């Protein structure tokens, strides 16, 4: 392509390239070109300013949330517990889900028993189950609580057999 030829002529070495959503050729390490990145940032900024729940947004950008999130991820060894127990695979969690959403019970926002580590894909799956029906949501919440309890019981069992981890 012309873009690639121009970059080669300019002496820029780019071994791995990909196409941005707008069609421009960009280095594979970039998520998108600078123009698309700016457009996405502007779109998110507008969304946050006009549509998002301001209280929830303030919480998700707070030190209180970052600490609670980090603690849950640390306690779970960084693992997605849904993937571990339901799918039988080891995957690293990318986010932390509120079993009981903020909109339903603000007081549980940082309770470790209400926080569940998930991959983004599994979070989307859980949210779809929550949205399908009230009964399905309740059943899914119970499953997530049982999975957390199972993980914590197994962790206590390991510590009981081998002693507390050194550190």
mmCIF file of C-alpha atoms in Angstrom, residues 18-115:
data_model
loop_
_atom_site.group_PDB
_atom_site.id
_atom_site.type_symbol
_atom_site.label_atom_id
_atom_site.label_comp_id
_atom_site.label_asym_id
_atom_site.label_seq_id
_atom_site.Cartn_x
_atom_site.Cartn_y
_atom_site.Cartn_z
ATOM 1 C CA UNK A 18 -2.385 -3.849 11.173
ATOM 2 C CA UNK A 19 -5.360 -1.906 9.919
ATOM 3 C CA UNK A 20 -7.132 0.547 12.217
ATOM 4 C CA UNK A 21 -10.938 0.590 12.291
ATOM 5 C CA UNK A 22 -10.839 3.607 9.964
ATOM 6 C CA UNK A 23 -8.697 1.779 7.411
ATOM 7 C CA UNK A 24 -5.312 3.374 8.154
ATOM 8 C CA UNK A 25 -2.249 1.160 8.518
ATOM 9 C CA UNK A 26 -0.822 1.383 12.058
ATOM 10 C CA UNK A 27 1.786 -0.451 14.172
ATOM 11 C CA UNK A 28 0.362 -3.631 15.671
ATOM 12 C CA UNK A 29 1.208 -2.413 19.183
ATOM 13 C CA UNK A 30 -1.312 0.436 18.867
ATOM 14 C CA UNK A 31 -4.982 -0.169 19.551
ATOM 15 C CA UNK A 32 -6.013 2.494 17.013
ATOM 16 C CA UNK A 33 -4.632 5.465 15.091
ATOM 17 C CA UNK A 34 -4.276 8.815 16.928
ATOM 18 C CA UNK A 35 -7.363 10.251 15.211
ATOM 19 C CA UNK A 36 -9.576 7.300 16.199
ATOM 20 C CA UNK A 37 -8.107 7.336 19.719
ATOM 21 C CA UNK A 38 -8.989 11.022 20.078
ATOM 22 C CA UNK A 39 -12.483 10.398 18.722
ATOM 23 C CA UNK A 40 -12.992 7.531 21.206
ATOM 24 C CA UNK A 41 -11.713 9.659 24.099
ATOM 25 C CA UNK A 42 -14.065 12.494 23.128
ATOM 26 C CA UNK A 43 -16.979 10.066 22.869
ATOM 27 C CA UNK A 44 -16.266 8.596 26.318
ATOM 28 C CA UNK A 45 -15.834 12.051 27.818
ATOM 29 C CA UNK A 46 -19.204 13.150 26.410
ATOM 30 C CA UNK A 47 -20.871 9.945 27.621
ATOM 31 C CA UNK A 48 -19.438 10.335 31.111
ATOM 32 C CA UNK A 49 -20.493 13.978 31.290
ATOM 33 C CA UNK A 50 -24.071 13.532 30.071
ATOM 34 C CA UNK A 51 -25.301 9.988 30.539
ATOM 35 C CA UNK A 52 -23.345 8.025 33.136
ATOM 36 C CA UNK A 53 -24.494 7.890 36.732
ATOM 37 C CA UNK A 54 -22.272 10.574 38.276
ATOM 38 C CA UNK A 55 -22.147 8.912 41.696
ATOM 39 C CA UNK A 56 -21.084 5.576 40.193
ATOM 40 C CA UNK A 57 -18.539 7.287 37.917
ATOM 41 C CA UNK A 58 -17.009 9.120 40.892
ATOM 42 C CA UNK A 59 -16.819 5.833 42.781
ATOM 43 C CA UNK A 60 -15.180 3.898 39.925
ATOM 44 C CA UNK A 61 -12.462 6.554 39.663
ATOM 45 C CA UNK A 62 -11.856 6.707 43.444
ATOM 46 C CA UNK A 63 -8.975 5.377 45.534
ATOM 47 C CA UNK A 64 -11.578 3.487 47.590
ATOM 48 C CA UNK A 65 -12.580 1.426 44.516
ATOM 49 C CA UNK A 66 -9.023 0.920 43.286
ATOM 50 C CA UNK A 67 -8.064 -0.470 46.714
ATOM 51 C CA UNK A 68 -11.122 -2.771 46.981
ATOM 52 C CA UNK A 69 -10.632 -3.991 43.397
ATOM 53 C CA UNK A 70 -6.920 -4.672 43.902
ATOM 54 C CA UNK A 71 -7.623 -6.553 47.134
ATOM 55 C CA UNK A 72 -10.216 -8.828 45.458
ATOM 56 C CA UNK A 73 -7.873 -9.532 42.550
ATOM 57 C CA UNK A 74 -5.020 -10.262 44.959
ATOM 58 C CA UNK A 75 -7.129 -12.627 47.073
ATOM 59 C CA UNK A 76 -8.183 -14.500 43.927
ATOM 60 C CA UNK A 77 -4.615 -14.764 42.683
ATOM 61 C CA UNK A 78 -5.615 -12.637 39.697
ATOM 62 C CA UNK A 79 -7.838 -15.438 38.397
ATOM 63 C CA UNK A 80 -11.297 -15.344 36.860
ATOM 64 C CA UNK A 81 -13.097 -17.668 39.274
ATOM 65 C CA UNK A 82 -16.007 -18.235 36.867
ATOM 66 C CA UNK A 83 -13.601 -19.495 34.196
ATOM 67 C CA UNK A 84 -11.818 -21.647 36.772
ATOM 68 C CA UNK A 85 -14.861 -23.395 38.227
ATOM 69 C CA UNK A 86 -17.518 -23.238 35.500
ATOM 70 C CA UNK A 87 -15.394 -23.528 32.360
ATOM 71 C CA UNK A 88 -12.501 -25.461 33.909
ATOM 72 C CA UNK A 89 -9.842 -23.154 32.470
ATOM 73 C CA UNK A 90 -7.322 -20.790 34.005
ATOM 74 C CA UNK A 91 -7.735 -17.206 32.825
ATOM 75 C CA UNK A 92 -6.596 -13.963 34.380
ATOM 76 C CA UNK A 93 -9.318 -11.584 35.521
ATOM 77 C CA UNK A 94 -9.492 -8.262 33.699
ATOM 78 C CA UNK A 95 -12.135 -6.642 35.842
ATOM 79 C CA UNK A 96 -14.078 -6.968 39.088
ATOM 80 C CA UNK A 97 -17.859 -7.410 38.996
ATOM 81 C CA UNK A 98 -20.344 -6.380 41.689
ATOM 82 C CA UNK A 99 -22.546 -9.396 42.442
ATOM 83 C CA UNK A 100 -25.164 -6.995 43.787
ATOM 84 C CA UNK A 101 -24.961 -3.924 41.515
ATOM 85 C CA UNK A 102 -24.265 -0.468 42.934
ATOM 86 C CA UNK A 103 -27.684 0.668 41.764
ATOM 87 C CA UNK A 104 -29.336 -1.937 44.024
ATOM 88 C CA UNK A 105 -27.222 -1.624 47.171
ATOM 89 C CA UNK A 106 -24.651 1.156 47.414
ATOM 90 C CA UNK A 107 -23.488 -0.068 50.840
ATOM 91 C CA UNK A 108 -22.012 -3.246 49.288
ATOM 92 C CA UNK A 109 -19.813 -1.368 46.806
ATOM 93 C CA UNK A 110 -16.526 -2.372 48.503
ATOM 94 C CA UNK A 111 -17.546 -5.538 50.361
ATOM 95 C CA UNK A 112 -15.154 -8.256 49.294
ATOM 96 C CA UNK A 113 -18.006 -10.819 49.415
ATOM 97 C CA UNK A 114 -19.775 -8.756 46.748
ATOM 98 C CA UNK A 115 -16.799 -8.489 44.382
#
